[in-house]
CSV table of C-alpha atoms and ligand atoms in Angstrom, one decimal:
chain,number,residue,atom,x,y,z
A,137,MET,CA,-2.9,22.7,-0.7
A,138,SER,CA,-3.6,19.3,0.4
A,139,TYR,CA,-4.8,16.0,-0.9
A,140,SER,CA,-7.5,13.8,0.6
A,141,ILE,CA,-9.5,10.9,-0.5
A,142,ASP,CA,-13.4,10.6,0.5
A,143,LEU,CA,-15.1,7.2,0.7
A,144,SER,CA,-18.3,8.9,1.8
A,145,GLY,CA,-21.3,7.2,0.5
A,146,ARG,CA,-19.6,4.0,-0.3
A,147,VAL,CA,-20.2,0.6,1.4
A,148,ALA,CA,-16.9,-1.9,2.1
A,149,PHE,CA,-17.4,-5.2,2.6
A,150,ILE,CA,-14.0,-6.4,4.7
A,151,THR,CA,-13.7,-10.4,5.1
A,152,GLY,CA,-11.7,-11.9,8.1
A,153,ALA,CA,-12.4,-8.5,9.7
A,154,SER,CA,-12.3,-10.0,13.2
A,155,SER,CA,-8.5,-9.7,13.9
A,156,GLY,CA,-5.2,-8.5,12.4
A,157,LEU,CA,-5.2,-6.6,9.2
A,158,GLY,CA,-9.0,-7.1,8.5
A,159,ALA,CA,-9.8,-5.4,11.7
A,160,GLN,CA,-7.5,-2.5,10.9
A,161,PHE,CA,-8.7,-2.3,7.2
A,162,ALA,CA,-12.3,-2.1,8.5
A,163,ARG,CA,-11.2,0.9,11.1
A,164,THR,CA,-9.4,2.7,8.2
A,165,LEU,CA,-12.0,2.8,5.5
A,166,ALA,CA,-14.5,3.8,8.2
A,167,CYS,CA,-12.4,6.6,9.0
A,168,ALA,CA,-12.1,7.7,5.4
A,169,GLY,CA,-16.0,7.6,5.4
A,170,ALA,CA,-17.1,4.5,4.0
A,171,ALA,CA,-19.9,2.3,5.6
A,172,VAL,CA,-18.2,-0.9,6.5
A,173,VAL,CA,-19.4,-4.4,6.8
A,174,LEU,CA,-17.4,-6.5,9.3
A,175,ALA,CA,-17.7,-10.3,7.9
A,176,ALA,CA,-16.1,-13.3,9.9
A,177,ARG,CA,-16.9,-16.2,12.0
A,178,ARG,CA,-16.0,-14.7,15.4
A,179,ILE,CA,-19.2,-12.7,15.8
A,180,ASP,CA,-18.0,-11.4,19.5
A,181,GLN,CA,-14.8,-10.0,18.0
A,182,LEU,CA,-16.8,-8.1,15.3
A,183,LYS,CA,-19.1,-6.6,17.6
A,184,ASP,CA,-16.4,-5.5,19.7
A,185,LEU,CA,-14.7,-3.9,16.8
A,186,ARG,CA,-18.3,-2.5,15.5
A,187,ALA,CA,-18.4,-0.7,18.8
A,188,ARG,CA,-14.8,0.8,18.5
A,189,ILE,CA,-15.7,1.9,15.0
A,190,GLU,CA,-18.9,3.6,16.3
A,191,GLY,CA,-16.9,5.3,19.1
A,192,GLU,CA,-14.6,6.6,16.6
A,193,GLY,CA,-17.4,8.1,14.5
A,194,GLY,CA,-17.9,5.5,12.0
A,195,ASP,CA,-20.6,3.4,10.5
A,196,ALA,CA,-20.1,-0.5,10.9
A,197,HIS,CA,-22.1,-3.6,10.8
A,198,VAL,CA,-21.7,-7.2,11.7
A,199,ILE,CA,-22.2,-10.2,9.7
A,200,GLY,CA,-21.3,-13.8,9.9
A,201,LEU,CA,-19.3,-15.3,7.0
A,202,ASP,CA,-17.4,-18.7,6.8
A,203,VAL,CA,-15.6,-18.3,3.3
A,204,THR,CA,-15.0,-22.0,3.0
A,205,ASP,CA,-19.0,-22.4,2.7
A,206,LEU,CA,-20.6,-21.2,-0.7
A,207,ALA,CA,-23.9,-20.9,1.1
A,208,SER,CA,-22.4,-18.7,3.8
A,209,ILE,CA,-20.7,-16.4,1.3
A,210,ARG,CA,-24.0,-16.1,-0.6
A,211,ALA,CA,-26.2,-15.3,2.5
A,212,ALA,CA,-23.6,-12.8,3.9
A,213,VAL,CA,-23.2,-10.9,0.8
A,214,ALA,CA,-27.3,-10.6,0.0
A,215,HIS,CA,-27.5,-9.6,3.9
A,216,ALA,CA,-24.8,-7.0,3.7
A,217,GLU,CA,-26.4,-5.5,0.5
A,218,THR,CA,-30.2,-5.6,2.2
A,219,GLU,CA,-28.9,-4.1,5.4
A,220,VAL,CA,-26.2,-1.6,4.1
A,221,GLY,CA,-26.6,-1.3,0.4
A,222,SER,CA,-24.7,-2.1,-2.7
A,223,ILE,CA,-21.3,-3.1,-1.8
A,224,ASP,CA,-18.7,-0.8,-3.7
A,225,ILE,CA,-15.5,-2.2,-2.5
A,226,LEU,CA,-14.8,-5.6,-1.3
A,227,VAL,CA,-11.5,-6.3,0.7
A,228,ASN,CA,-10.6,-10.1,0.3
A,229,ASN,CA,-8.6,-10.7,3.4
A,230,ALA,CA,-9.6,-13.9,5.2
A,231,GLY,CA,-6.4,-16.2,5.1
A,232,VAL,CA,-4.9,-18.9,7.0
A,233,SER,CA,-1.6,-20.5,6.9
A,234,THR,CA,0.3,-23.8,8.1
A,235,THR,CA,3.9,-24.3,8.8
A,236,GLN,CA,5.9,-27.4,8.0
A,237,ARG,CA,8.3,-28.9,5.5
A,238,LEU,CA,6.7,-30.0,2.1
A,239,GLN,CA,7.3,-33.7,2.8
A,240,ASP,CA,5.2,-33.3,5.8
A,241,VAL,CA,2.3,-31.3,4.5
A,242,THR,CA,-1.0,-33.7,4.7
A,243,GLU,CA,-4.2,-33.6,2.8
A,244,ASP,CA,-5.9,-31.8,5.4
A,245,ASP,CA,-3.0,-29.0,5.6
A,246,PHE,CA,-3.5,-28.5,1.7
A,247,ASP,CA,-7.1,-28.4,1.6
A,248,TYR,CA,-7.3,-26.0,5.0
A,249,VAL,CA,-5.0,-23.4,3.1
A,250,PHE,CA,-6.8,-23.9,-0.5
A,251,ALA,CA,-10.1,-23.7,0.8
A,252,THR,CA,-9.7,-20.5,2.5
A,253,ASN,CA,-7.1,-18.5,0.5
A,254,VAL,CA,-7.9,-19.7,-2.9
A,255,LYS,CA,-11.7,-21.1,-3.5
A,256,GLY,CA,-13.0,-18.9,-0.7
A,257,ALA,CA,-11.6,-15.8,-1.8
A,258,PHE,CA,-12.4,-16.5,-5.6
A,259,PHE,CA,-16.1,-17.2,-4.3
A,260,VAL,CA,-16.2,-14.2,-2.2
A,261,ALA,CA,-15.1,-12.2,-5.1
A,262,GLN,CA,-17.5,-13.7,-7.7
A,263,GLU,CA,-20.5,-13.3,-5.6
A,264,VAL,CA,-19.8,-9.8,-5.0
A,265,ALA,CA,-18.5,-9.1,-8.6
A,266,LYS,CA,-22.0,-10.7,-10.2
A,267,ARG,CA,-23.7,-8.1,-8.2
A,268,MET,CA,-21.5,-5.1,-9.4
A,269,LEU,CA,-21.8,-6.4,-12.8
A,270,ALA,CA,-25.5,-6.4,-12.8
A,271,ARG,CA,-25.5,-2.8,-11.7
A,272,ALA,CA,-22.8,-1.9,-14.1
A,273,LYS,CA,-24.8,-3.5,-17.3
A,274,GLY,CA,-28.0,-2.3,-16.2
A,275,ALA,CA,-26.9,1.4,-14.9
A,276,ALA,CA,-27.7,4.4,-17.0
A,277,PRO,CA,-24.5,5.4,-18.6
A,278,GLY,CA,-22.4,7.1,-16.1
A,279,THR,CA,-24.4,6.3,-13.2
A,280,PHE,CA,-22.4,3.1,-11.9
A,281,THR,CA,-19.7,4.5,-9.9
A,282,GLY,CA,-17.5,1.5,-10.2
A,283,GLY,CA,-16.5,-1.1,-8.1
A,284,ARG,CA,-13.2,-1.9,-6.1
A,285,ILE,CA,-11.9,-5.5,-5.3
A,286,ILE,CA,-8.7,-5.4,-3.2
A,287,ASN,CA,-7.2,-9.3,-2.8
A,288,ILE,CA,-4.9,-9.4,0.2
A,289,ALA,CA,-2.2,-12.0,-1.2
A,290,SER,CA,1.3,-12.0,0.2
A,291,MET,CA,4.8,-11.6,-0.3
A,292,ALA,CA,4.7,-15.2,-0.3
A,293,GLY,CA,3.0,-15.5,-3.4
A,294,LEU,CA,5.9,-13.6,-5.4
A,295,LYS,CA,9.0,-15.2,-3.4
A,296,VAL,CA,9.0,-18.6,-1.8
A,297,LEU,CA,9.8,-18.8,1.8
A,298,ALA,CA,10.6,-22.0,3.5
A,299,GLN,CA,8.0,-24.3,5.4
A,300,ILE,CA,5.0,-22.6,4.2
A,301,GLY,CA,4.8,-24.1,0.7
A,302,PRO,CA,1.1,-24.5,0.5
A,303,TYR,CA,0.6,-20.8,1.6
A,304,ALA,CA,2.9,-19.7,-0.8
A,305,MET,CA,1.0,-21.5,-3.6
A,306,SER,CA,-2.3,-20.4,-2.5
A,307,LYS,CA,-1.1,-16.8,-2.4
A,308,ALA,CA,0.5,-17.4,-6.0
A,309,ALA,CA,-3.0,-18.3,-7.0
A,310,VAL,CA,-4.6,-15.0,-5.6
A,311,VAL,CA,-1.9,-13.2,-7.7
A,312,GLN,CA,-3.1,-14.9,-11.0
A,313,MET,CA,-7.0,-14.4,-9.6
A,314,THR,CA,-6.6,-10.8,-9.2
A,315,LYS,CA,-5.4,-10.5,-13.2
A,316,ALA,CA,-8.0,-12.9,-14.3
A,317,MET,CA,-10.4,-10.7,-12.5
A,318,ALA,CA,-9.2,-7.5,-13.9
A,319,LEU,CA,-9.0,-8.7,-17.2
A,320,GLU,CA,-12.4,-9.6,-17.5
A,321,TRP,CA,-14.3,-7.4,-15.2
A,322,GLY,CA,-11.9,-4.0,-15.9
A,323,ARG,CA,-14.2,-2.9,-19.0
A,324,PHE,CA,-17.1,-2.9,-16.3
A,325,GLU,CA,-15.4,-0.4,-14.2
A,326,ILE,CA,-14.8,-2.9,-11.8
A,327,ASN,CA,-11.0,-2.6,-10.8
A,328,VAL,CA,-9.2,-5.6,-9.0
A,329,ASN,CA,-6.0,-5.4,-7.5
A,330,ALA,CA,-3.7,-7.3,-4.9
A,331,ILE,CA,-1.6,-6.0,-2.0
A,332,CYS,CA,1.1,-8.3,-1.3
A,333,PRO,CA,1.9,-7.2,2.3
A,334,GLY,CA,5.4,-8.2,3.8
A,335,TYR,CA,5.7,-9.1,7.3
A,336,ILE,CA,3.4,-7.4,9.5
A,337,ASP,CA,3.0,-8.0,13.2
A,338,THR,CA,-0.5,-9.1,13.8
A,339,GLU,CA,-2.3,-11.9,15.9
A,340,ILE,CA,-1.1,-14.8,13.3
A,341,ASN,CA,2.6,-13.9,14.0
A,342,HIS,CA,2.5,-11.8,17.0
A,343,LEU,CA,4.5,-14.6,19.3
A,344,HIS,CA,6.8,-15.5,16.6
A,345,TRP,CA,8.7,-12.3,16.7
A,346,GLN,CA,9.5,-12.6,20.5
A,347,THR,CA,11.5,-16.1,19.5
A,348,GLU,CA,15.0,-16.4,19.0
A,349,GLN,CA,14.1,-17.6,15.5
A,350,GLY,CA,11.6,-14.7,15.1
A,351,GLN,CA,14.6,-12.4,15.9
A,352,LYS,CA,16.8,-14.0,13.7
A,353,LEU,CA,14.2,-13.4,10.7
A,354,ILE,CA,13.9,-9.7,11.8
A,355,ASN,CA,17.7,-9.4,11.6
A,356,MET,CA,17.7,-10.5,8.0
A,357,LEU,CA,15.1,-8.4,6.4
A,358,PRO,CA,16.4,-4.9,4.7
A,359,ARG,CA,15.3,-2.4,7.6
A,360,LYS,CA,15.4,-5.1,10.4
A,361,ARG,CA,11.7,-4.3,11.2
A,362,VAL,CA,8.2,-5.9,10.7
A,363,GLY,CA,5.2,-3.7,9.6
A,364,LYS,CA,2.4,-2.7,11.7
A,365,PRO,CA,-1.1,-3.2,10.2
A,366,GLU,CA,-1.6,0.7,9.8
A,367,ASP,CA,1.3,0.4,7.5
A,368,LEU,CA,-0.9,-0.6,4.6
A,369,ASP,CA,-3.7,2.2,5.3
A,370,ALA,CA,-2.7,4.5,2.6
A,371,LEU,CA,-2.3,2.0,-0.1
A,372,LEU,CA,-5.5,0.2,0.8
A,373,VAL,CA,-7.4,3.5,0.8
A,374,LEU,CA,-6.1,4.5,-2.6
A,375,LEU,CA,-7.0,1.0,-4.1
A,376,ALA,CA,-10.5,1.5,-2.6
A,377,SER,CA,-11.2,5.0,-3.9
A,378,SER,CA,-12.7,6.3,-7.4
A,379,GLU,CA,-9.2,7.8,-7.8
A,380,SER,CA,-7.7,4.9,-8.4
A,381,HIS,CA,-9.5,4.0,-11.5
A,382,PHE,CA,-6.5,3.6,-13.6
A,383,ILE,CA,-5.1,1.2,-11.7
A,384,ASN,CA,-6.3,-2.2,-12.6
A,385,GLY,CA,-4.6,-5.6,-12.4
A,386,ALA,CA,-1.8,-4.3,-10.4
A,387,VAL,CA,-0.1,-6.6,-7.9
A,388,ILE,CA,1.6,-4.2,-5.3
A,389,ALA,CA,4.2,-5.2,-2.6
A,390,ALA,CA,4.1,-3.2,0.6
A,391,ASP,CA,6.9,-5.2,2.2
A,392,ASP,CA,9.4,-2.7,3.1
A,393,GLY,CA,11.8,-3.9,0.2
A,394,PHE,CA,11.6,-7.5,1.3
A,395,GLY,CA,11.2,-8.8,-2.1
A,396,VAL,CA,13.6,-6.6,-4.1
B,42,NAD,P1,-5.3,-12.9,11.2
B,42,NAD,O1,-5.0,-14.5,11.5
B,42,NAD,O2,-5.3,-11.8,12.3
B,42,NAD,O3,-6.5,-12.9,10.2
B,42,NAD,C1,-7.0,-13.5,9.6
B,42,NAD,C2,-8.7,-13.4,9.5
B,42,NAD,O4,-9.3,-14.5,8.5
B,42,NAD,C3,-8.8,-13.8,11.0
B,42,NAD,O5,-9.8,-13.0,11.4
B,42,NAD,C4,-9.8,-15.2,10.7
B,42,NAD,O6,-10.7,-15.4,11.4
B,42,NAD,C5,-10.2,-15.0,9.3
B,42,NAD,N1,-10.7,-16.0,8.4
B,42,NAD,C6,-9.9,-17.3,8.6
B,42,NAD,N2,-10.6,-18.4,7.9
B,42,NAD,C7,-11.7,-17.8,7.6
B,42,NAD,C8,-12.8,-18.2,7.2
B,42,NAD,N3,-13.2,-19.6,6.8
B,42,NAD,N4,-14.1,-17.4,7.1
B,42,NAD,C9,-14.0,-16.4,7.4
B,42,NAD,N5,-12.7,-15.7,8.0
B,42,NAD,C10,-11.4,-16.4,8.0
B,42,NAD,O7,-4.0,-12.5,10.2
B,42,NAD,P2,-3.8,-11.5,9.2
B,42,NAD,O8,-1.9,-11.1,9.5
B,42,NAD,O9,-4.4,-10.3,9.9
B,42,NAD,O10,-3.9,-11.8,7.8
B,42,NAD,C11,-5.0,-11.0,7.0
B,42,NAD,C12,-4.5,-11.5,5.5
B,42,NAD,O11,-3.3,-11.1,5.6
B,42,NAD,C13,-4.5,-13.0,5.2
B,42,NAD,O12,-5.2,-13.4,4.1
B,42,NAD,C14,-2.9,-13.1,5.4
B,42,NAD,O13,-2.6,-14.1,4.7
B,42,NAD,C15,-2.6,-11.9,4.5
B,42,NAD,N6,-1.0,-11.7,5.1
B,42,NAD,C16,-0.6,-11.3,6.4
B,42,NAD,C17,0.9,-11.2,6.5
B,42,NAD,C18,1.1,-10.5,7.6
B,42,NAD,O14,2.7,-10.6,8.1
B,42,NAD,N7,0.4,-10.7,8.8
B,42,NAD,C19,1.7,-11.1,5.6
B,42,NAD,C20,1.3,-11.2,4.2
B,42,NAD,C21,-0.2,-11.4,3.9
């Protein structure tokens, strides 16, 4: 006996797919059978990723997206649905961070983080959900196959960490956003859940792990290690699948025990 999850016939839209977790999420969903829409600002990197996914036998499409620009969000989602098909799965992954003490945070730092992590994530989900809702309400009973929205929050949204105050505040907003969306959209078979990753080695922090401070931090972690992007694969595929229909509004830590 074995257990497998198949996303064939599904369309997944991944924001911030040009690097790090987003790129890995796209490869993983493609590997599970979904057609993936790679949405971000750095088109050249998205094209390289598309070639890699196609080389692995997957179906990938490139679309420009700046999540801080509402017109760009609307255009990207419309473009994706015209070119690839109705979006079944949204991975709301684009995110940014800044590092400084609270007393040094400028208005620009604050706006930069909140415009992407909170306002951007909200309006991407809203744009996708409007279309899912229209299908859910218009569909003959039993024909809407359900929507899945996976918000990428952070352990910093649950546990405050020094020198990344605005980032932690923004990810706490993503946690509440997830629950608000789950509450209002769940009855239309749109499940909204959040993943709170712990420290994962990606472009955003790779150099930090080589420094003395980075090594010190690793030594303070429960298992003295940081994760790899693929460590989130199983959880991602589960939340993207129809098998997770009973999971809605969950905020799931994937942090190697850091938050306990
Ligand atoms: P990353 O910097 O490699 O990825 C972030 C992606 O978001 C990049 O591709 C970037 O281009 C994109 N992006 C930023 N602003 C954008 C905008 N305005 N429009 C479109 N795309 C934009 O870092 P990552 O580690 O892969 O982070 C991915 C997500 O995971 C983020 O939301 C981050 O907060 C979260 N996260 C990461 C970690 C970690 O340790 N790496 C831990 C917890 C949460």
